Amino acid sequence: MRSHEIDYQIFGEDIQIVEIELDPNETVIAEAGSMLFMEDGIMFETKMGDGSQPQQSLFGKLMQAGSRVLMGESIFMTHFTNRSNIKRKVAFAAPYPGTIKAVDLAKIMGNTLIVQKDAFLCAAMGTSISIHFNQRLGAGFFGGEGFILEKIQGDGMAFIHSGGVVIERQLNNETLRIDTGCVVGFEPQLQFDIERSGSLKSMVFGGEGIFLATLRGTGKVWIQSLPISKLIQRLSPYGGNATKESGSVLGGLGSLFEG
């Protein structure tokens, strides 16, 4: 299913929103509860699934719902459709201060983007949102719920959010080491793992944590400057008891809001 072609504009600096303009009968899908406002003529419907496979069986929808539970997301997604005969707008806001990044999946290798499990905000209808298991043992054991990431696939616009400023880096057969909580997303051809940050002395006294995220190969990676877990740790009077790795791209963010 080809994605709908949507127009958009991002507003704000530290706390951003994305405003999407829909032509008649165009649809955008979003995480439940992320809508900020919608103009008259926009109708919304809560569905089990992203709608990328309209002929999907009930069993398939249940499997997709189960995978969203594993990712710490709501079982349902909201579909916003312009039912009027003129252009109408709908806007979405990120759940915490930071940056919204627009990604054209048609320009991404394999039309696929791997992101931390709560990074997805909204996307053009036709985009598939599914679970991605990281099979690297280091990432699984030392990156929190490290085997669970989100896979975003399609040929239209997708919007991801993160904490602080987001930068995009292009690796050309290179290796990049990043704070484990600061990786927002990356192209699937990159090799991703969690490795020791250095010698025992550096790990204990260096202040950079015991482990770092390592990406190798050729492709794009998106990095956030302030993971929400790190902000909460600084603000919380009990933050000293939290480990640096609890904010890993691989799953720590989800556990912060559970329970």
mmCIF file of C-alpha atoms in Angstrom:
data_model
loop_
_atom_site.group_PDB
_atom_site.id
_atom_site.type_symbol
_atom_site.label_atom_id
_atom_site.label_comp_id
_atom_site.label_asym_id
_atom_site.label_seq_id
_atom_site.Cartn_x
_atom_site.Cartn_y
_atom_site.Cartn_z
ATOM 1 C CA MET A 1 0.000 0.000 0.000
ATOM 2 C CA ARG A 2 1.478 3.348 -1.039
ATOM 3 C CA SER A 3 1.499 6.003 1.652
ATOM 4 C CA HIS A 4 -0.654 9.105 1.347
ATOM 5 C CA GLU A 5 1.223 12.258 0.340
ATOM 6 C CA ILE A 6 0.801 14.721 3.190
ATOM 7 C CA ASP A 7 2.009 18.292 3.678
ATOM 8 C CA TYR A 8 3.298 19.396 7.063
ATOM 9 C CA GLN A 9 4.884 22.187 9.088
ATOM 10 C CA ILE A 10 6.728 21.914 12.404
ATOM 11 C CA PHE A 11 6.312 24.730 14.948
ATOM 12 C CA GLY A 12 8.261 25.550 18.111
ATOM 13 C CA GLU A 13 11.808 25.151 19.311
ATOM 14 C CA ASP A 14 12.117 23.472 22.719
ATOM 15 C CA ILE A 15 8.587 22.059 22.725
ATOM 16 C CA GLN A 16 7.422 21.297 19.191
ATOM 17 C CA ILE A 17 4.218 20.364 17.404
ATOM 18 C CA VAL A 18 3.686 19.130 13.861
ATOM 19 C CA GLU A 19 0.741 20.474 11.847
ATOM 20 C CA ILE A 20 -0.349 18.247 8.966
ATOM 21 C CA GLU A 21 -2.487 19.428 6.052
ATOM 22 C CA LEU A 22 -4.686 16.747 4.546
ATOM 23 C CA ASP A 23 -6.294 16.822 1.127
ATOM 24 C CA PRO A 24 -9.824 15.380 0.875
ATOM 25 C CA ASN A 25 -9.827 11.675 1.869
ATOM 26 C CA GLU A 26 -6.190 11.726 2.998
ATOM 27 C CA THR A 27 -5.377 10.043 6.312
ATOM 28 C CA VAL A 28 -2.650 10.290 8.928
ATOM 29 C CA ILE A 29 -2.122 7.699 11.683
ATOM 30 C CA ALA A 30 -0.920 8.636 15.165
ATOM 31 C CA GLU A 31 -0.279 7.312 18.627
ATOM 32 C CA ALA A 32 -3.347 7.492 20.850
ATOM 33 C CA GLY A 33 -3.522 10.745 22.806
ATOM 34 C CA SER A 34 -1.035 12.716 20.682
ATOM 35 C CA MET A 35 -3.582 14.911 18.828
ATOM 36 C CA LEU A 36 -3.393 18.616 19.730
ATOM 37 C CA PHE A 37 -6.185 20.026 17.542
ATOM 38 C CA MET A 38 -8.085 19.261 14.357
ATOM 39 C CA GLU A 39 -10.121 21.464 12.059
ATOM 40 C CA ASP A 40 -13.761 20.928 11.161
ATOM 41 C CA GLY A 41 -14.057 18.166 8.576
ATOM 42 C CA ILE A 42 -11.375 15.953 10.117
ATOM 43 C CA MET A 43 -12.871 12.710 11.418
ATOM 44 C CA PHE A 44 -10.970 10.269 13.600
ATOM 45 C CA GLU A 45 -11.377 6.581 14.314
ATOM 46 C CA THR A 46 -9.538 4.350 16.750
ATOM 47 C CA LYS A 47 -8.418 1.097 15.147
ATOM 48 C CA MET A 48 -6.445 -1.971 16.075
ATOM 49 C CA GLY A 49 -3.495 -1.611 13.736
ATOM 50 C CA ASP A 50 -1.874 0.931 11.455
ATOM 51 C CA GLY A 51 -4.086 0.276 8.420
ATOM 52 C CA SER A 52 -1.170 -0.538 6.123
ATOM 53 C CA GLN A 53 -2.722 -3.956 5.387
ATOM 54 C CA PRO A 54 -6.448 -3.326 4.850
ATOM 55 C CA GLN A 55 -7.130 -7.029 4.140
ATOM 56 C CA GLN A 56 -5.357 -8.193 7.291
ATOM 57 C CA SER A 57 -7.159 -10.978 9.183
ATOM 58 C CA LEU A 58 -8.390 -10.665 12.755
ATOM 59 C CA PHE A 59 -5.553 -12.939 13.884
ATOM 60 C CA GLY A 60 -3.051 -10.669 12.164
ATOM 61 C CA LYS A 61 -4.526 -7.622 13.892
ATOM 62 C CA LEU A 62 -4.344 -9.397 17.260
ATOM 63 C CA MET A 63 -0.703 -10.287 16.647
ATOM 64 C CA GLN A 64 0.064 -6.674 15.772
ATOM 65 C CA ALA A 65 -1.738 -5.506 18.907
ATOM 66 C CA GLY A 66 0.291 -7.955 20.985
ATOM 67 C CA SER A 67 3.533 -6.611 19.544
ATOM 68 C CA ARG A 68 2.477 -3.068 20.478
ATOM 69 C CA VAL A 69 1.960 -4.206 24.058
ATOM 70 C CA LEU A 70 5.532 -5.538 24.086
ATOM 71 C CA MET A 71 6.719 -2.135 22.831
ATOM 72 C CA GLY A 72 4.922 -0.421 25.708
ATOM 73 C CA GLU A 73 2.465 1.316 23.357
ATOM 74 C CA SER A 74 -1.325 1.423 23.292
ATOM 75 C CA ILE A 75 -3.041 -1.477 21.524
ATOM 76 C CA PHE A 76 -4.929 1.010 19.362
ATOM 77 C CA MET A 77 -3.864 3.704 16.921
ATOM 78 C CA THR A 78 -5.924 6.704 15.847
ATOM 79 C CA HIS A 79 -6.653 7.369 12.162
ATOM 80 C CA PHE A 80 -7.450 10.980 11.203
ATOM 81 C CA THR A 81 -9.139 11.446 7.804
ATOM 82 C CA ASN A 82 -10.205 14.599 5.985
ATOM 83 C CA ARG A 83 -13.858 13.951 5.092
ATOM 84 C CA SER A 84 -14.471 17.451 3.721
ATOM 85 C CA ASN A 85 -14.001 18.589 0.123
ATOM 86 C CA ILE A 86 -11.277 21.128 0.968
ATOM 87 C CA LYS A 87 -7.898 20.942 2.678
ATOM 88 C CA ARG A 88 -8.013 20.637 6.458
ATOM 89 C CA LYS A 89 -5.360 20.520 9.208
ATOM 90 C CA VAL A 90 -4.659 18.351 12.226
ATOM 91 C CA ALA A 91 -1.782 18.836 14.680
ATOM 92 C CA PHE A 92 0.112 16.527 17.015
ATOM 93 C CA ALA A 93 2.282 17.250 20.048
ATOM 94 C CA ALA A 94 5.143 15.224 21.513
ATOM 95 C CA PRO A 95 4.571 13.808 25.032
ATOM 96 C CA TYR A 96 7.614 15.582 26.518
ATOM 97 C CA PRO A 97 9.902 18.538 25.632
ATOM 98 C CA GLY A 98 12.176 17.924 22.710
ATOM 99 C CA THR A 99 12.323 17.769 18.934
ATOM 100 C CA ILE A 100 10.042 16.360 16.261
ATOM 101 C CA LYS A 101 11.944 15.019 13.265
ATOM 102 C CA ALA A 102 10.297 14.535 9.864
ATOM 103 C CA VAL A 103 11.690 11.530 7.975
ATOM 104 C CA ASP A 104 10.921 10.777 4.332
ATOM 105 C CA LEU A 105 10.939 6.980 4.330
ATOM 106 C CA ALA A 106 11.231 6.956 0.535
ATOM 107 C CA LYS A 107 14.772 8.313 0.970
ATOM 108 C CA ILE A 108 15.789 5.799 3.647
ATOM 109 C CA MET A 109 17.614 2.568 2.787
ATOM 110 C CA GLY A 110 15.022 -0.163 2.331
ATOM 111 C CA ASN A 111 12.260 2.324 3.203
ATOM 112 C CA THR A 112 12.790 1.190 6.799
ATOM 113 C CA LEU A 113 13.771 3.014 9.973
ATOM 114 C CA ILE A 114 14.576 1.411 13.343
ATOM 115 C CA VAL A 115 13.762 3.639 16.342
ATOM 116 C CA GLN A 116 13.558 3.455 20.119
ATOM 117 C CA LYS A 117 10.244 1.942 21.092
ATOM 118 C CA ASP A 118 8.409 5.155 22.053
ATOM 119 C CA ALA A 119 9.805 7.464 19.369
ATOM 120 C CA PHE A 120 6.975 7.169 16.819
ATOM 121 C CA LEU A 121 4.514 10.089 16.831
ATOM 122 C CA CYS A 122 2.536 9.989 13.565
ATOM 123 C CA ALA A 123 2.855 9.102 9.874
ATOM 124 C CA ALA A 124 1.079 9.106 6.552
ATOM 125 C CA MET A 125 -1.514 6.387 6.038
ATOM 126 C CA GLY A 126 0.157 3.336 4.496
ATOM 127 C CA THR A 127 3.078 3.363 6.923
ATOM 128 C CA SER A 128 3.650 0.121 8.824
ATOM 129 C CA ILE A 129 4.598 0.212 12.524
ATOM 130 C CA SER A 130 5.862 -3.105 13.879
ATOM 131 C CA ILE A 131 8.156 -4.650 16.442
ATOM 132 C CA HIS A 132 11.851 -5.192 15.772
ATOM 133 C CA PHE A 133 13.931 -7.608 17.832
ATOM 134 C CA ASN A 134 17.591 -6.734 18.254
ATOM 135 C CA GLN A 135 19.472 -10.027 18.168
ATOM 136 C CA ARG A 136 22.775 -8.664 19.452
ATOM 137 C CA LEU A 137 23.406 -10.239 22.864
ATOM 138 C CA GLY A 138 25.261 -7.224 24.222
ATOM 139 C CA ALA A 139 22.362 -4.938 23.439
ATOM 140 C CA GLY A 140 19.914 -7.365 24.996
ATOM 141 C CA PHE A 141 21.713 -7.907 28.277
ATOM 142 C CA PHE A 142 23.033 -4.399 28.903
ATOM 143 C CA GLY A 143 20.565 -2.108 27.165
ATOM 144 C CA GLY A 144 17.476 -2.629 29.311
ATOM 145 C CA GLU A 145 14.702 -4.367 27.345
ATOM 146 C CA GLY A 146 17.224 -4.442 24.567
ATOM 147 C CA PHE A 147 15.640 -6.825 22.125
ATOM 148 C CA ILE A 148 12.596 -4.634 21.517
ATOM 149 C CA LEU A 149 12.667 -1.707 19.109
ATOM 150 C CA GLU A 150 10.168 -0.214 16.641
ATOM 151 C CA LYS A 151 10.340 -0.730 12.890
ATOM 152 C CA ILE A 152 8.770 1.976 10.698
ATOM 153 C CA GLN A 153 8.285 1.029 7.033
ATOM 154 C CA GLY A 154 6.733 2.846 4.095
ATOM 155 C CA ASP A 155 7.327 5.335 1.302
ATOM 156 C CA GLY A 156 5.814 8.466 2.874
ATOM 157 C CA MET A 157 6.474 10.894 5.704
ATOM 158 C CA ALA A 158 6.920 9.674 9.282
ATOM 159 C CA PHE A 159 7.468 11.804 12.363
ATOM 160 C CA ILE A 160 9.535 10.759 15.362
ATOM 161 C CA HIS A 161 10.140 12.664 18.580
ATOM 162 C CA SER A 162 13.002 12.743 21.073
ATOM 163 C CA GLY A 163 14.434 14.759 23.939
ATOM 164 C CA GLY A 164 16.482 17.904 23.431
ATOM 165 C CA VAL A 165 18.130 18.600 20.080
ATOM 166 C CA VAL A 166 18.309 15.931 17.368
ATOM 167 C CA ILE A 167 21.229 15.654 14.972
ATOM 168 C CA GLU A 168 21.566 13.426 11.924
ATOM 169 C CA ARG A 169 24.885 11.702 11.228
ATOM 170 C CA GLN A 170 25.878 9.901 8.042
ATOM 171 C CA LEU A 171 28.317 7.031 8.622
ATOM 172 C CA ASN A 172 30.473 5.895 5.702
ATOM 173 C CA ASN A 173 31.955 2.537 6.681
ATOM 174 C CA GLU A 174 32.644 4.073 10.096
ATOM 175 C CA THR A 175 32.130 3.323 13.783
ATOM 176 C CA LEU A 176 30.333 5.728 16.112
ATOM 177 C CA ARG A 177 30.015 5.303 19.899
ATOM 178 C CA ILE A 178 27.088 7.051 21.577
ATOM 179 C CA ASP A 179 25.632 7.338 25.059
ATOM 180 C CA THR A 180 23.166 4.442 25.307
ATOM 181 C CA GLY A 181 20.209 6.718 25.962
ATOM 182 C CA CYS A 182 20.911 9.095 23.090
ATOM 183 C CA VAL A 183 20.250 6.975 20.006
ATOM 184 C CA VAL A 184 16.834 7.871 18.549
ATOM 185 C CA GLY A 185 16.935 5.774 15.399
ATOM 186 C CA PHE A 186 19.087 4.352 12.630
ATOM 187 C CA GLU A 187 18.900 2.714 9.224
ATOM 188 C CA PRO A 188 18.592 -1.089 9.408
ATOM 189 C CA GLN A 189 21.810 -1.893 7.535
ATOM 190 C CA LEU A 190 23.873 -0.446 10.392
ATOM 191 C CA GLN A 191 25.248 -2.908 12.937
ATOM 192 C CA PHE A 192 24.087 -1.916 16.421
ATOM 193 C CA ASP A 193 25.464 -3.232 19.707
ATOM 194 C CA ILE A 194 26.238 -2.250 23.307
ATOM 195 C CA GLU A 195 29.902 -2.390 24.346
ATOM 196 C CA ARG A 196 32.032 -1.512 27.359
ATOM 197 C CA SER A 197 32.973 2.147 27.481
ATOM 198 C CA GLY A 198 36.658 1.531 28.204
ATOM 199 C CA SER A 199 38.982 0.368 30.941
ATOM 200 C CA LEU A 200 37.751 -0.430 34.456
ATOM 201 C CA LYS A 201 39.073 2.915 35.698
ATOM 202 C CA SER A 202 37.269 4.798 32.925
ATOM 203 C CA MET A 203 34.026 2.938 33.548
ATOM 204 C CA VAL A 204 34.088 3.666 37.291
ATOM 205 C CA PHE A 205 35.412 7.226 37.330
ATOM 206 C CA GLY A 206 34.830 8.561 33.823
ATOM 207 C CA GLY A 207 31.199 9.547 34.354
ATOM 208 C CA GLU A 208 30.179 8.206 30.926
ATOM 209 C CA GLY A 209 28.596 5.011 32.178
ATOM 210 C CA ILE A 210 29.709 1.410 31.931
ATOM 211 C CA PHE A 211 28.414 0.847 28.395
ATOM 212 C CA LEU A 212 28.132 2.792 25.148
ATOM 213 C CA ALA A 213 25.986 2.172 22.087
ATOM 214 C CA THR A 214 28.103 1.314 19.046
ATOM 215 C CA LEU A 215 26.988 1.650 15.418
ATOM 216 C CA ARG A 216 29.095 0.371 12.536
ATOM 217 C CA GLY A 217 28.731 0.486 8.770
ATOM 218 C CA THR A 218 27.266 2.885 6.243
ATOM 219 C CA GLY A 219 23.988 4.645 6.891
ATOM 220 C CA LYS A 220 22.200 7.347 8.847
ATOM 221 C CA VAL A 221 21.748 7.600 12.606
ATOM 222 C CA TRP A 222 19.716 10.137 14.601
ATOM 223 C CA ILE A 223 20.992 11.233 18.025
ATOM 224 C CA GLN A 224 19.157 13.087 20.811
ATOM 225 C CA SER A 225 20.929 15.401 23.256
ATOM 226 C CA LEU A 226 18.649 14.905 26.281
ATOM 227 C CA PRO A 227 16.858 11.569 26.771
ATOM 228 C CA ILE A 228 13.791 11.928 28.965
ATOM 229 C CA SER A 229 15.250 9.351 31.367
ATOM 230 C CA LYS A 230 18.295 11.531 31.988
ATOM 231 C CA LEU A 231 16.102 14.575 32.624
ATOM 232 C CA ILE A 232 13.947 12.657 35.099
ATOM 233 C CA GLN A 233 17.048 11.354 36.845
ATOM 234 C CA ARG A 234 18.335 14.899 37.339
ATOM 235 C CA LEU A 235 15.005 16.216 38.583
ATOM 236 C CA SER A 236 14.093 13.315 40.834
ATOM 237 C CA PRO A 237 15.317 13.318 44.459
ATOM 238 C CA TYR A 238 15.835 9.595 44.014
ATOM 239 C CA GLY A 239 17.715 9.959 40.742
ATOM 240 C CA GLY A 240 21.006 8.931 42.310
ATOM 241 C CA ASN A 241 19.749 5.360 42.595
ATOM 242 C CA ALA A 242 19.087 5.047 38.848
ATOM 243 C CA THR A 243 21.713 3.646 36.560
ATOM 244 C CA LYS A 244 22.884 5.486 33.494
ATOM 245 C CA GLU A 245 21.814 2.610 31.281
ATOM 246 C CA SER A 246 18.178 2.756 32.438
ATOM 247 C CA GLY A 247 17.545 5.276 29.674
ATOM 248 C CA SER A 248 18.791 3.087 26.870
ATOM 249 C CA VAL A 249 17.441 3.497 23.358
ATOM 250 C CA LEU A 250 16.595 -0.171 23.666
ATOM 251 C CA GLY A 251 13.823 0.141 26.145
ATOM 252 C CA GLY A 252 14.468 2.104 29.333
ATOM 253 C CA LEU A 253 12.102 4.895 28.325
ATOM 254 C CA GLY A 254 9.116 2.593 28.325
ATOM 255 C CA SER A 255 9.695 1.352 31.896
ATOM 256 C CA LEU A 256 9.772 4.915 33.232
ATOM 257 C CA PHE A 257 6.066 5.306 32.522
ATOM 258 C CA GLU A 258 4.889 1.843 33.491
ATOM 259 C CA GLY A 259 3.406 1.525 36.959
#
